[in-house]
C-alpha atoms as a PDB file:
ATOM      1  CA  UNK A   1      -4.585  -9.771  -8.327  1.00  0.00           C
ATOM      2  CA  UNK A   2      -8.007  -9.452  -6.416  1.00  0.00           C
ATOM      3  CA  UNK A   3     -11.058  -8.234  -8.418  1.00  0.00           C
ATOM      4  CA  UNK A   4     -12.732  -4.651  -7.423  1.00  0.00           C
ATOM      5  CA  UNK A   5     -15.865  -6.143  -5.139  1.00  0.00           C
ATOM      6  CA  UNK A   6     -14.088  -8.926  -3.280  1.00  0.00           C
ATOM      7  CA  UNK A   7     -13.804  -8.530   0.507  1.00  0.00           C
ATOM      8  CA  UNK A   8     -10.045  -7.210   1.475  1.00  0.00           C
ATOM      9  CA  UNK A   9      -8.460 -10.300   3.235  1.00  0.00           C
ATOM     10  CA  UNK A  10      -7.700  -9.396   6.830  1.00  0.00           C
ATOM     11  CA  UNK A  11      -3.901  -9.715   8.162  1.00  0.00           C
ATOM     12  CA  UNK A  12      -1.487  -8.782  10.824  1.00  0.00           C
ATOM     13  CA  UNK A  13       1.963  -7.807  10.221  1.00  0.00           C
ATOM     14  CA  UNK A  14       4.702  -6.027  12.093  1.00  0.00           C
ATOM     15  CA  UNK A  15       5.354  -2.408  11.347  1.00  0.00           C
ATOM     16  CA  UNK A  16       8.535  -0.367  11.302  1.00  0.00           C
ATOM     17  CA  UNK A  17       8.473  -0.064  14.929  1.00  0.00           C
ATOM     18  CA  UNK A  18       7.607  -3.795  15.532  1.00  0.00           C
ATOM     19  CA  UNK A  19       4.120  -3.336  16.545  1.00  0.00           C
ATOM     20  CA  UNK A  20       1.450  -5.325  15.128  1.00  0.00           C
ATOM     21  CA  UNK A  21      -0.712  -3.776  12.391  1.00  0.00           C
ATOM     22  CA  UNK A  22      -4.061  -5.200  11.680  1.00  0.00           C
ATOM     23  CA  UNK A  23      -6.000  -4.018   8.576  1.00  0.00           C
ATOM     24  CA  UNK A  24      -9.449  -4.643  10.354  1.00  0.00           C
ATOM     25  CA  UNK A  25      -8.304  -2.099  12.877  1.00  0.00           C
ATOM     26  CA  UNK A  26      -9.054   0.739  10.214  1.00  0.00           C
ATOM     27  CA  UNK A  27     -12.416  -1.083   9.268  1.00  0.00           C
ATOM     28  CA  UNK A  28     -15.359   1.404   9.619  1.00  0.00           C
ATOM     29  CA  UNK A  29     -12.833   4.357   9.861  1.00  0.00           C
ATOM     30  CA  UNK A  30     -10.696   5.075   6.893  1.00  0.00           C
ATOM     31  CA  UNK A  31     -10.272   3.863   3.352  1.00  0.00           C
ATOM     32  CA  UNK A  32      -6.856   2.089   2.835  1.00  0.00           C
ATOM     33  CA  UNK A  33      -4.495   2.357  -0.059  1.00  0.00           C
ATOM     34  CA  UNK A  34      -2.444  -0.893   0.376  1.00  0.00           C
ATOM     35  CA  UNK A  35       0.611  -1.165  -1.997  1.00  0.00           C
ATOM     36  CA  UNK A  36       2.755  -3.776  -2.396  1.00  0.00           C
ATOM     37  CA  UNK A  37       6.509  -2.978  -3.415  1.00  0.00           C
ATOM     38  CA  UNK A  38       9.636  -5.084  -4.318  1.00  0.00           C
ATOM     39  CA  UNK A  39      12.387  -3.550  -1.974  1.00  0.00           C
ATOM     40  CA  UNK A  40      13.203  -0.623   0.329  1.00  0.00           C
ATOM     41  CA  UNK A  41      15.886   1.888  -0.944  1.00  0.00           C
ATOM     42  CA  UNK A  42      15.659   0.934  -4.727  1.00  0.00           C
ATOM     43  CA  UNK A  43      15.212   3.329  -7.348  1.00  0.00           C
ATOM     44  CA  UNK A  44      11.572   2.680  -8.462  1.00  0.00           C
ATOM     45  CA  UNK A  45      10.481   1.751  -4.916  1.00  0.00           C
ATOM     46  CA  UNK A  46      11.804   5.016  -3.555  1.00  0.00           C
ATOM     47  CA  UNK A  47      10.245   7.067  -6.356  1.00  0.00           C
ATOM     48  CA  UNK A  48       7.113   5.374  -5.510  1.00  0.00           C
ATOM     49  CA  UNK A  49       7.253   5.742  -1.568  1.00  0.00           C
ATOM     50  CA  UNK A  50       8.138   9.451  -2.056  1.00  0.00           C
ATOM     51  CA  UNK A  51       5.218  10.069  -4.533  1.00  0.00           C
ATOM     52  CA  UNK A  52       2.889   8.630  -1.664  1.00  0.00           C
ATOM     53  CA  UNK A  53       4.819  10.833   0.883  1.00  0.00           C
ATOM     54  CA  UNK A  54       4.320  13.722  -1.417  1.00  0.00           C
ATOM     55  CA  UNK A  55       0.728  13.293  -1.799  1.00  0.00           C
ATOM     56  CA  UNK A  56      -0.087  11.897   1.712  1.00  0.00           C
ATOM     57  CA  UNK A  57      -1.966  14.948   2.733  1.00  0.00           C
ATOM     58  CA  UNK A  58      -4.467  14.475  -0.101  1.00  0.00           C
ATOM     59  CA  UNK A  59      -4.669  10.856   0.848  1.00  0.00           C
ATOM     60  CA  UNK A  60      -5.553  12.115   4.420  1.00  0.00           C
ATOM     61  CA  UNK A  61      -8.061  14.806   3.069  1.00  0.00           C
ATOM     62  CA  UNK A  62      -9.977  11.923   1.279  1.00  0.00           C
ATOM     63  CA  UNK A  63     -10.002  10.042   4.660  1.00  0.00           C
ATOM     64  CA  UNK A  64      -7.685   7.138   3.584  1.00  0.00           C
ATOM     65  CA  UNK A  65      -4.506   5.758   5.296  1.00  0.00           C
ATOM     66  CA  UNK A  66      -1.525   4.606   2.996  1.00  0.00           C
ATOM     67  CA  UNK A  67       0.076   1.293   3.767  1.00  0.00           C
ATOM     68  CA  UNK A  68       3.273   0.056   2.068  1.00  0.00           C
ATOM     69  CA  UNK A  69       4.057  -3.909   2.176  1.00  0.00           C
ATOM     70  CA  UNK A  70       7.108  -5.464   1.145  1.00  0.00           C
ATOM     71  CA  UNK A  71       9.591  -8.517   2.410  1.00  0.00           C
ATOM     72  CA  UNK A  72      12.002  -6.118   3.827  1.00  0.00           C
ATOM     73  CA  UNK A  73      12.429  -6.688   7.785  1.00  0.00           C
ATOM     74  CA  UNK A  74      11.203  -3.905  10.285  1.00  0.00           C
ATOM     75  CA  UNK A  75      14.825  -2.369  10.721  1.00  0.00           C
ATOM     76  CA  UNK A  76      15.101  -1.988   6.742  1.00  0.00           C
ATOM     77  CA  UNK A  77      11.590  -0.538   6.935  1.00  0.00           C
ATOM     78  CA  UNK A  78      12.488   2.105   9.789  1.00  0.00           C
ATOM     79  CA  UNK A  79      15.781   3.201   8.099  1.00  0.00           C
ATOM     80  CA  UNK A  80      14.005   3.649   4.579  1.00  0.00           C
ATOM     81  CA  UNK A  81      10.934   5.638   6.411  1.00  0.00           C
ATOM     82  CA  UNK A  82      13.230   7.851   8.368  1.00  0.00           C
ATOM     83  CA  UNK A  83      15.634   8.614   5.310  1.00  0.00           C
ATOM     84  CA  UNK A  84      12.728   9.732   3.167  1.00  0.00           C
ATOM     85  CA  UNK A  85      10.401  10.856   6.115  1.00  0.00           C
ATOM     86  CA  UNK A  86       7.793   8.609   5.189  1.00  0.00           C
ATOM     87  CA  UNK A  87       4.737   9.283   7.057  1.00  0.00           C
ATOM     88  CA  UNK A  88       2.736   6.431   6.526  1.00  0.00           C
ATOM     89  CA  UNK A  89       2.913   2.664   7.659  1.00  0.00           C
ATOM     90  CA  UNK A  90       5.513   0.188   6.096  1.00  0.00           C
ATOM     91  CA  UNK A  91       4.699  -3.512   7.085  1.00  0.00           C
ATOM     92  CA  UNK A  92       7.163  -6.121   6.866  1.00  0.00           C
ATOM     93  CA  UNK A  93       5.927  -9.444   4.870  1.00  0.00           C
ATOM     94  CA  UNK A  94       9.157 -11.684   5.161  1.00  0.00           C
ATOM     95  CA  UNK A  95       7.582 -14.751   3.946  1.00  0.00           C
ATOM     96  CA  UNK A  96       5.104 -13.106   1.754  1.00  0.00           C
ATOM     97  CA  UNK A  97       1.983 -14.548   3.109  1.00  0.00           C
ATOM     98  CA  UNK A  98       0.084 -11.547   2.807  1.00  0.00           C
ATOM     99  CA  UNK A  99       1.690 -10.867  -1.005  1.00  0.00           C
ATOM    100  CA  UNK A 100      -0.112 -14.398  -1.845  1.00  0.00           C
ATOM    101  CA  UNK A 101      -3.389 -13.820   0.226  1.00  0.00           C
ATOM    102  CA  UNK A 102      -3.917 -10.566  -2.135  1.00  0.00           C
ATOM    103  CA  UNK A 103      -2.599 -12.445  -5.321  1.00  0.00           C
ATOM    104  CA  UNK A 104       0.309 -10.119  -6.146  1.00  0.00           C
ATOM    105  CA  UNK A 105       1.813 -11.442  -9.238  1.00  0.00           C
ATOM    106  CA  UNK A 106       5.772 -11.767  -9.306  1.00  0.00           C
ATOM    107  CA  UNK A 107       7.782  -9.982 -12.268  1.00  0.00           C
ATOM    108  CA  UNK A 108       9.031 -12.393 -14.527  1.00  0.00           C
ATOM    109  CA  UNK A 109       8.212 -15.338 -12.006  1.00  0.00           C
ATOM    110  CA  UNK A 110      11.202 -14.045  -9.906  1.00  0.00           C
ATOM    111  CA  UNK A 111      10.852 -10.521  -8.501  1.00  0.00           C
ATOM    112  CA  UNK A 112       8.232  -9.598  -5.958  1.00  0.00           C
ATOM    113  CA  UNK A 113       5.542  -7.687  -7.815  1.00  0.00           C
ATOM    114  CA  UNK A 114       4.146  -4.112  -7.602  1.00  0.00           C
ATOM    115  CA  UNK A 115       0.474  -3.797  -6.898  1.00  0.00           C
ATOM    116  CA  UNK A 116      -1.784  -1.109  -5.123  1.00  0.00           C
ATOM    117  CA  UNK A 117      -5.292  -1.651  -4.293  1.00  0.00           C
ATOM    118  CA  UNK A 118      -7.995   0.767  -2.844  1.00  0.00           C
ATOM    119  CA  UNK A 119      -9.982  -0.573   0.065  1.00  0.00           C
ATOM    120  CA  UNK A 120     -13.241   1.337   1.315  1.00  0.00           C
ATOM    121  CA  UNK A 121     -14.012   1.831   4.763  1.00  0.00           C
ATOM    122  CA  UNK A 122     -16.455  -1.487   4.697  1.00  0.00           C
ATOM    123  CA  UNK A 123     -13.314  -3.628   3.675  1.00  0.00           C
ATOM    124  CA  UNK A 124     -14.128  -4.198  -0.116  1.00  0.00           C
ATOM    125  CA  UNK A 125     -11.479  -3.956  -2.747  1.00  0.00           C
ATOM    126  CA  UNK A 126     -12.764  -0.924  -4.970  1.00  0.00           C
ATOM    127  CA  UNK A 127      -9.635  -0.902  -7.003  1.00  0.00           C
ATOM    128  CA  UNK A 128      -6.687  -3.067  -8.016  1.00  0.00           C
ATOM    129  CA  UNK A 129      -3.314  -1.761  -9.932  1.00  0.00           C
ATOM    130  CA  UNK A 130      -0.775  -3.923 -11.323  1.00  0.00           C
ATOM    131  CA  UNK A 131       2.180  -2.187 -13.106  1.00  0.00           C
ATOM    132  CA  UNK A 132       5.743  -3.202 -12.588  1.00  0.00           C
ATOM    133  CA  UNK A 133       7.178  -0.321 -14.961  1.00  0.00           C
ATOM    134  CA  UNK A 134       5.032   2.694 -13.899  1.00  0.00           C
ATOM    135  CA  UNK A 135       5.278   2.863 -10.170  1.00  0.00           C
ATOM    136  CA  UNK A 136       4.253   6.373 -10.136  1.00  0.00           C
ATOM    137  CA  UNK A 137       0.849   5.875 -11.541  1.00  0.00           C
ATOM    138  CA  UNK A 138      -0.160   3.927  -8.802  1.00  0.00           C
ATOM    139  CA  UNK A 139      -0.265   7.234  -6.562  1.00  0.00           C
ATOM    140  CA  UNK A 140      -2.530   9.207  -8.979  1.00  0.00           C
ATOM    141  CA  UNK A 141      -4.777   6.455  -9.885  1.00  0.00           C
ATOM    142  CA  UNK A 142      -5.127   5.708  -6.064  1.00  0.00           C
ATOM    143  CA  UNK A 143      -6.089   9.304  -5.659  1.00  0.00           C
ATOM    144  CA  UNK A 144      -8.799   9.534  -8.412  1.00  0.00           C
ATOM    145  CA  UNK A 145     -10.579   6.288  -7.320  1.00  0.00           C
ATOM    146  CA  UNK A 146     -10.634   7.922  -3.460  1.00  0.00           C
ATOM    147  CA  UNK A 147     -12.161  11.029  -5.004  1.00  0.00           C
ATOM    148  CA  UNK A 148     -14.786   8.977  -6.873  1.00  0.00           C
ATOM    149  CA  UNK A 149     -15.785   7.046  -3.763  1.00  0.00           C
ATOM    150  CA  UNK A 150     -16.057  10.380  -1.876  1.00  0.00           C
ATOM    151  CA  UNK A 151     -18.563  11.556  -4.329  1.00  0.00           C
ATOM    152  CA  UNK A 152     -20.620   8.434  -4.218  1.00  0.00           C
ATOM    153  CA  UNK A 153     -21.086   8.772  -0.270  1.00  0.00           C
END
């Protein structure tokens, strides 16, 4: 896991609409809640995505964009986003390159891990959370960190 205070590595991945998304395009504009998850439309990942969806307005009020990343393809992401009405960006990382860049650990050495980063407007990692078994904690923890960042400004 990247440590808080580390510059967030820039990357470019395809979103569900097959458009290129670059992390650096949001720099100086918004904070970013970047979350990595194992697989579209599985129980834990769906619960996590729907929790981010249900709190999306809170993230927007805090000046943040939510971005989800998994190895699933763009078609899978589009289906997942449509099925659960997900208003945020889902990115396809089929080779796991960005997952490696962010040093997201695997579960039991096999399954892609679950991690959430809060990145400030300047592109610095302010918070890193790794929990395989508690996907819903990622959402509340990220909101808390964004609120703390807002108070510091």
